[in-house]
XYZ file of C-alpha atoms in Angstrom:
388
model
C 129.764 74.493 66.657
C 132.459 76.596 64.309
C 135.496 76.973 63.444
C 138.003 78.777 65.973
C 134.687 79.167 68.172
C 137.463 78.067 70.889
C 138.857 81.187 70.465
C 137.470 84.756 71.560
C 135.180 86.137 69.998
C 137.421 89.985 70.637
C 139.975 87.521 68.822
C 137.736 86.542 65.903
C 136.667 90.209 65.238
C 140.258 91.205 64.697
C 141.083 88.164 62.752
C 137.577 87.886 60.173
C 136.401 89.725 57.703
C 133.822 87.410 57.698
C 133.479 84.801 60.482
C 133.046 80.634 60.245
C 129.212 80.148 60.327
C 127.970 78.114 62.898
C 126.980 74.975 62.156
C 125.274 71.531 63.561
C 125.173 67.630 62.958
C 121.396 68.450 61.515
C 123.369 71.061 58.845
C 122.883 70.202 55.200
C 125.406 67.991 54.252
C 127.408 69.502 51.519
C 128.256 72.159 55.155
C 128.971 69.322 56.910
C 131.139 67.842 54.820
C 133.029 71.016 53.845
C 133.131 71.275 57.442
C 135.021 68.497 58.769
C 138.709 70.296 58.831
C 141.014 68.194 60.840
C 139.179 64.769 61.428
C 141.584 63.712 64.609
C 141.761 59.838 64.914
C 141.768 58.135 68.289
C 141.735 54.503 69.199
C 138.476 53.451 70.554
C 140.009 51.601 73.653
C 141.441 55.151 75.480
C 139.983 54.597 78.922
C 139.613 58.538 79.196
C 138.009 58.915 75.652
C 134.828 61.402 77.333
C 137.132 63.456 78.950
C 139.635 63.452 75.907
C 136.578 64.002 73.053
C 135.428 67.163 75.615
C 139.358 68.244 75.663
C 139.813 68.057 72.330
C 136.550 70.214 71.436
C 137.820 72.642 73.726
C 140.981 73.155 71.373
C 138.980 73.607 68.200
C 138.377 70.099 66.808
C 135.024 69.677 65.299
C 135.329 65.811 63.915
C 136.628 63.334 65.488
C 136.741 59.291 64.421
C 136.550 56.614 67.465
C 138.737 53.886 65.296
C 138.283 50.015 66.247
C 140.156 49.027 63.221
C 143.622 49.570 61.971
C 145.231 51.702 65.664
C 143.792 48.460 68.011
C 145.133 45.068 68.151
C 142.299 42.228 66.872
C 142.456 41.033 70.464
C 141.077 44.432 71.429
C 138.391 45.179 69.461
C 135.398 43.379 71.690
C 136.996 45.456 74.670
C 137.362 48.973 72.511
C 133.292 48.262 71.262
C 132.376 47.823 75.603
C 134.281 50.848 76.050
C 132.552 53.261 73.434
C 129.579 52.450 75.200
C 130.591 53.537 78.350
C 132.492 57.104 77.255
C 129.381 57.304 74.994
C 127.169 57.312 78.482
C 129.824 59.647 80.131
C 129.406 62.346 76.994
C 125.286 62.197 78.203
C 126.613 63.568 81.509
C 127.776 66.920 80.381
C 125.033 68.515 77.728
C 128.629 70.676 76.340
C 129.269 71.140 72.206
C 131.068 68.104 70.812
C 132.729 67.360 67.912
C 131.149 65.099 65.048
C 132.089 61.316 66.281
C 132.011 59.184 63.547
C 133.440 55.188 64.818
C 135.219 53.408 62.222
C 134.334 49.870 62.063
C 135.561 47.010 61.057
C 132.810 44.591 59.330
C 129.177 45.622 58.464
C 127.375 43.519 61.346
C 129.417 46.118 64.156
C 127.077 49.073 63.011
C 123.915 48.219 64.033
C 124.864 46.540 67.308
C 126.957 49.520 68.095
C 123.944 51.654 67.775
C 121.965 48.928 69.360
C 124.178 49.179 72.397
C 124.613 52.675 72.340
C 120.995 53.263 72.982
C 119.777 56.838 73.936
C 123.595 57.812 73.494
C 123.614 56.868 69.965
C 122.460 60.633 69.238
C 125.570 61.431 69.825
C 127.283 59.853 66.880
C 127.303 61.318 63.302
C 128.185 58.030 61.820
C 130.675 55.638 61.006
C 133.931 55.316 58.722
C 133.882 52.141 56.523
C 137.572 50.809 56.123
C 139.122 49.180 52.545
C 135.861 49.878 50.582
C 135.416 48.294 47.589
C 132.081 47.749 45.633
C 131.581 44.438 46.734
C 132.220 44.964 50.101
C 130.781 48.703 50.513
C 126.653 47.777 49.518
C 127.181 45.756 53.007
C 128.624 48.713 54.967
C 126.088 51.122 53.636
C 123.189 48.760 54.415
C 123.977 48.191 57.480
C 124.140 52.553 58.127
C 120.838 52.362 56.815
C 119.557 49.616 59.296
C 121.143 50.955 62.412
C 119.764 54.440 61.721
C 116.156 52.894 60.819
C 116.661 50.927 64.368
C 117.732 54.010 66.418
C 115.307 56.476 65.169
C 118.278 58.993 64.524
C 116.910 61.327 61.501
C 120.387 60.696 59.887
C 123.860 58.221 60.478
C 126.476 59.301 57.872
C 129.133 57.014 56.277
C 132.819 58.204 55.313
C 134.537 54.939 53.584
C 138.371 54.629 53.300
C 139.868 54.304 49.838
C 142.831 51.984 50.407
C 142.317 48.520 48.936
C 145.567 47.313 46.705
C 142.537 47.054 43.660
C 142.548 51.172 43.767
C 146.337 51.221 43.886
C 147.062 48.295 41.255
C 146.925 49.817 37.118
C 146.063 46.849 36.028
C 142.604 47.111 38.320
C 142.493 50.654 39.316
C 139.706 51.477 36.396
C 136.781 49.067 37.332
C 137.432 49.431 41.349
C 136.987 53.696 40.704
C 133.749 52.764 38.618
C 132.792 50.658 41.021
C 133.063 52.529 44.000
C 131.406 55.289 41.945
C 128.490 53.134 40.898
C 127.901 52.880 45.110
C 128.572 55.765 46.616
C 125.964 57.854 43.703
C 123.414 54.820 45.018
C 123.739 55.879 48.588
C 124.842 59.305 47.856
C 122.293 60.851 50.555
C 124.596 58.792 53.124
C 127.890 59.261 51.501
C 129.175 62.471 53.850
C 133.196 62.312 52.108
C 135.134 59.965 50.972
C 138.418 59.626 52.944
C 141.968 58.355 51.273
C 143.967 55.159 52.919
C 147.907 56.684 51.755
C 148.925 54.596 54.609
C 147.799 51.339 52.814
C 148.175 52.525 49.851
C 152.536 52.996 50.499
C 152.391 49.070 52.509
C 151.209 47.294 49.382
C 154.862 48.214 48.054
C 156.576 48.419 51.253
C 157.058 52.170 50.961
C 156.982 54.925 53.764
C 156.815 58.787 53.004
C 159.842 60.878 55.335
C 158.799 63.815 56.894
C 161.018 65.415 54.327
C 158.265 64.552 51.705
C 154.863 64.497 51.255
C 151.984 62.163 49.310
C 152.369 64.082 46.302
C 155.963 63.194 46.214
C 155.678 59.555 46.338
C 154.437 58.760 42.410
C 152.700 55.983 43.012
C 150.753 57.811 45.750
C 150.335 60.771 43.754
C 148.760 58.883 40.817
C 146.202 57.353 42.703
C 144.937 60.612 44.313
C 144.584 62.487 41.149
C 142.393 59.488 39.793
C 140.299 59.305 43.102
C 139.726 62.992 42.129
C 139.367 62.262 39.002
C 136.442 59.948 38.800
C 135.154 60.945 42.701
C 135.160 64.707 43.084
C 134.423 66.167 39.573
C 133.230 70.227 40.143
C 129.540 69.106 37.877
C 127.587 68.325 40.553
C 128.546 64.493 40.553
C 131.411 64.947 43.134
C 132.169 64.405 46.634
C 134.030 65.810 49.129
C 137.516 63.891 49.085
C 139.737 64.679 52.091
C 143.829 64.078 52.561
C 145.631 62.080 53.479
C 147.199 61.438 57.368
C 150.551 63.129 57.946
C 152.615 60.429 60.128
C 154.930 62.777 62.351
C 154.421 64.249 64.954
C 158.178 64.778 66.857
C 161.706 65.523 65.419
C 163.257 63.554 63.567
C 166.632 63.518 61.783
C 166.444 65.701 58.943
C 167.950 65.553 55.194
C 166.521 68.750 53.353
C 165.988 72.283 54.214
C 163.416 73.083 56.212
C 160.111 74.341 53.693
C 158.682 77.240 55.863
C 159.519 80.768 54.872
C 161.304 82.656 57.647
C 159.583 86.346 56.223
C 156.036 85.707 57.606
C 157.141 84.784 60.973
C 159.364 87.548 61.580
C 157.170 90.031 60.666
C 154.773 89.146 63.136
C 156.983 89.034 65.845
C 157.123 85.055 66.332
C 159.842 83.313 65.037
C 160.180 80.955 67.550
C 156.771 79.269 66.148
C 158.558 78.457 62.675
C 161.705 77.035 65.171
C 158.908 75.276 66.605
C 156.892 73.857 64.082
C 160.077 72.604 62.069
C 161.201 71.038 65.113
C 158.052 68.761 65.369
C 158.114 68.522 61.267
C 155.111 70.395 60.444
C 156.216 72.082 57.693
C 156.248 68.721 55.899
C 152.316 69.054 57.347
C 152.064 72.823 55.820
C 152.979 72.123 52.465
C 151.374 68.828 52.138
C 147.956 70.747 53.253
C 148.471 73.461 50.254
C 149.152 70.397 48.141
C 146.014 68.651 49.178
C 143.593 71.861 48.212
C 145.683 72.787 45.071
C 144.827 68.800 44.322
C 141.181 68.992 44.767
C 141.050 67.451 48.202
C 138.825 69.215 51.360
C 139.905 68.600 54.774
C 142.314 65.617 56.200
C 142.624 62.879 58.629
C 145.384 63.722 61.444
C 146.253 61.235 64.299
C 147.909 64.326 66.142
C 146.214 67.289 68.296
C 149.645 69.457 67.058
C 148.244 68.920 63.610
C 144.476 70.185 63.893
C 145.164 74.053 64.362
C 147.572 74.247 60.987
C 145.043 72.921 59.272
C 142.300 74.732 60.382
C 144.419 77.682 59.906
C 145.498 76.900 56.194
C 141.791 76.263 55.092
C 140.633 79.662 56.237
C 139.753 82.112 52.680
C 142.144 84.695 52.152
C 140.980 88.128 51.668
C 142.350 87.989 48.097
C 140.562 84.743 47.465
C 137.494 85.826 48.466
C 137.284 89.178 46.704
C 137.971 87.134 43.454
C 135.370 84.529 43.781
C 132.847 87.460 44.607
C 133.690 88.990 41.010
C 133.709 85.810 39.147
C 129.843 84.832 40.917
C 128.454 88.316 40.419
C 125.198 88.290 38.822
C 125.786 90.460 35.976
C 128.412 88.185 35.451
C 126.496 85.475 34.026
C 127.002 85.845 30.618
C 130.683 85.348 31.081
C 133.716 87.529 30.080
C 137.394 88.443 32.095
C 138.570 91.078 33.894
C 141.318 92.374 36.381
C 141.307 91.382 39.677
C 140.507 93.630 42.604
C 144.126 92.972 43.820
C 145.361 93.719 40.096
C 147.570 90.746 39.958
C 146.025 88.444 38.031
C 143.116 87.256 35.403
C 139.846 86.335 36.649
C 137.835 84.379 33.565
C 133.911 84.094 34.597
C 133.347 80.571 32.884
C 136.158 78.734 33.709
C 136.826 79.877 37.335
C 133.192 79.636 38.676
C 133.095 76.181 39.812
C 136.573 76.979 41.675
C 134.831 80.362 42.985
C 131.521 78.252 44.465
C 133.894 75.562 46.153
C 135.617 79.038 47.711
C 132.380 80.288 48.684
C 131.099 77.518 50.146
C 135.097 77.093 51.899
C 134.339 80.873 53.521
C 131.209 79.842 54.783
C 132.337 77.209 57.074
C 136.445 78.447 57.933
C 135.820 82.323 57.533
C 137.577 84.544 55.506
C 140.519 86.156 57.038
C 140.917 90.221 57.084
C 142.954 91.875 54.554
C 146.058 92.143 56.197
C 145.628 88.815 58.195
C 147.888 86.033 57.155
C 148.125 82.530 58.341
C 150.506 83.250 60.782
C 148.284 85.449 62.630
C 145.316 82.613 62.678
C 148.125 79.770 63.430
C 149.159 81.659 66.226
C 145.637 82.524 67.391
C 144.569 79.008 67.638
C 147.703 77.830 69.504
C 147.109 80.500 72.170
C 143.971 78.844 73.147
């Protein structure tokens, strides 16, 4: 699979100056991980979930998470696990590309009778999501990875636990839960694919709820809790993960307080204003800048519980042309000995030392989303996607 491989490849060659690789569930997992993009949530009880997985791959998703926790009622949960195994049959029917499914859980002892159950289909799954991990509670989950892939014979089952437990959100506890979620996921870390962010949980334990006039970063308490998941969980040495962001609610109009936060410039120079009318209508330009936030916060990727909101984020985590002509200067071999110069687009400082790490994590970005032509802008690769 690859990014905007749902689109033509005529339509790629005008859009890339260099194209998203291809990649597969046996890639290495720092490209997996990078390459997750819009993880789209469904609840594991749809009755169509085959023919809605196939659908959805057909549209550009490449991860998807079958959830039997949080979006299903308790009473549901024995009837959403008998109907994964079905849709999970119905996938074996039809040998076409899927997304990477990934079924979030609820307690340890589901994984390995999921798999169990699964049977041949289980090489279909990637792995599971572990909801409110914690250190005590997260050795269990990660065992029980390890068992079902041991049982199965699949060469690897990845985990991707949710950071949402009042303990992270609290001051008063927030230090020891980070260290001990740390001291975890660097036990399992060959497991560990990216560790996802709960904002949903995080706003109930004070009763709060983000409008889609605002994003995380403007909710403080929110906001604080991200930058120390960052801080302690994604560090640029070498000891990091891949931290994605958070779910974006809305998904329809609603009644609207502030101006709306897209530019009106981009759109009418290519023609297609009635996709900014469009996208504030439905409140994605809450989405839009909340997705800029997310990368200029240190976060990879994000979990969306909306088709509408897969394309805009696939589209914002594409390398600019500008982007990627600095990060080539700044990782230049004869650049190793430090030192700063001009840019190429003689705007701004490029520093060797202190802008490396940021110019790998760009490199590695380009591999997996492409980098975009010199004159092509993110309306152009918005558009492109939503044509499909």
């Amino acid at each position: 699979m690859r990014h905007f491989g749902h689109i033509s490849p005529t339509v790629r060659k005008d859009l890339f100056h260099q194209e998203p690789a291809e990649f597969t569930a046996a890639s290495p997992a720092r490209t997996l991980a990078a390459s997750l993009g819009a993880t789209l949530y469904s609840p594991a009880t749809r009755p169509q979930l085959a023919r809605d997985i196939r659908k959805q791959a057909g549209r550009g998703v490449v991860s998807m998470v079958l959830c039997l926790e949080d979006s299903i009622s308790d009473a549901d949960v024995a009837g959403g696990e008998e109907n994964l195994v079905r849709q999970f049959a119905a996938l074996d029917e039809d040998p076409a590309e899927l997304p990477l499914l990934f079924i979030r859980v609820r307690t340890p002892e589901q994984i390995p009778d999921i798999v169990r159950r699964l049977g041949g289909s289980a090489t279909r799954l990637a792995g599971f999501v572990l909801p409110k991990f914690t250190e005590n509670r997260g050795v269990a989950f990660l065992d029980a990875v390890a068992q079902a892939e041991a049982e199965s014979g699949r060469p690897r089952l990845y985990a991707m636990p949710v950071l949402e437990t009042p303990e992270l959100l609290h001051l008063e506890t927030r230090v020891e839960a980070l260290a001990g979620i740390s001291r975890t996921v660097n036990k399992y870390r060959e497991r560990v694919l990216a560790l996802r962010l709960g904002v949903t949980d995080f706003c109930s334990a004070y009763g709060l709820r983000r409008t889609p006039d605002m994003t995380a970063y403007d909710v403080q308490i929110v906001a604080g809790v991200i930058a120390d998941v960052v801080n302690v969980l994604s560090r640029a040495d070498g000891t990091g993960f891949t931290v994605t962001g958070p779910v974006w609610e809305y998904f329809r109009s609603q009644q609207r307080l502030f101006k709306p936060q897209l530019r009106r410039s981009p759109f009418l120079e290519e023609g297609v204003e009635e996709l900014r009318t469009a996208l504030i209508e439905h409140d994605l330009d809450g989405l839009l800048r909340e997705i800029e936030l997310d990368r200029a916060n240190g976060l990879l990727g994000k979990t969306c519980i909306h088709p509408a909101h897969v394309t805009p984020v696939h589209a914002l985590s594409v390398v600019s042309h500008e982007e990627f002509s600095d990060a080539q200067d700044i990782l230049r071999p004869e650049r190793d000995g430090g030192g700063v110069m001009r840019s190429a687009y003689t705007n701004k400082m490029n520093e060797v030392k202190p802008h490396r790490a940021w110019a790998e994590r760009t490199m590695l970005r380009a591999e997996v989303f492409g980098v975009a032509k010199e004159e092509v802008g993110f309306v152009d690769l918005l558009t492109a996607g939503l044509q499909v």
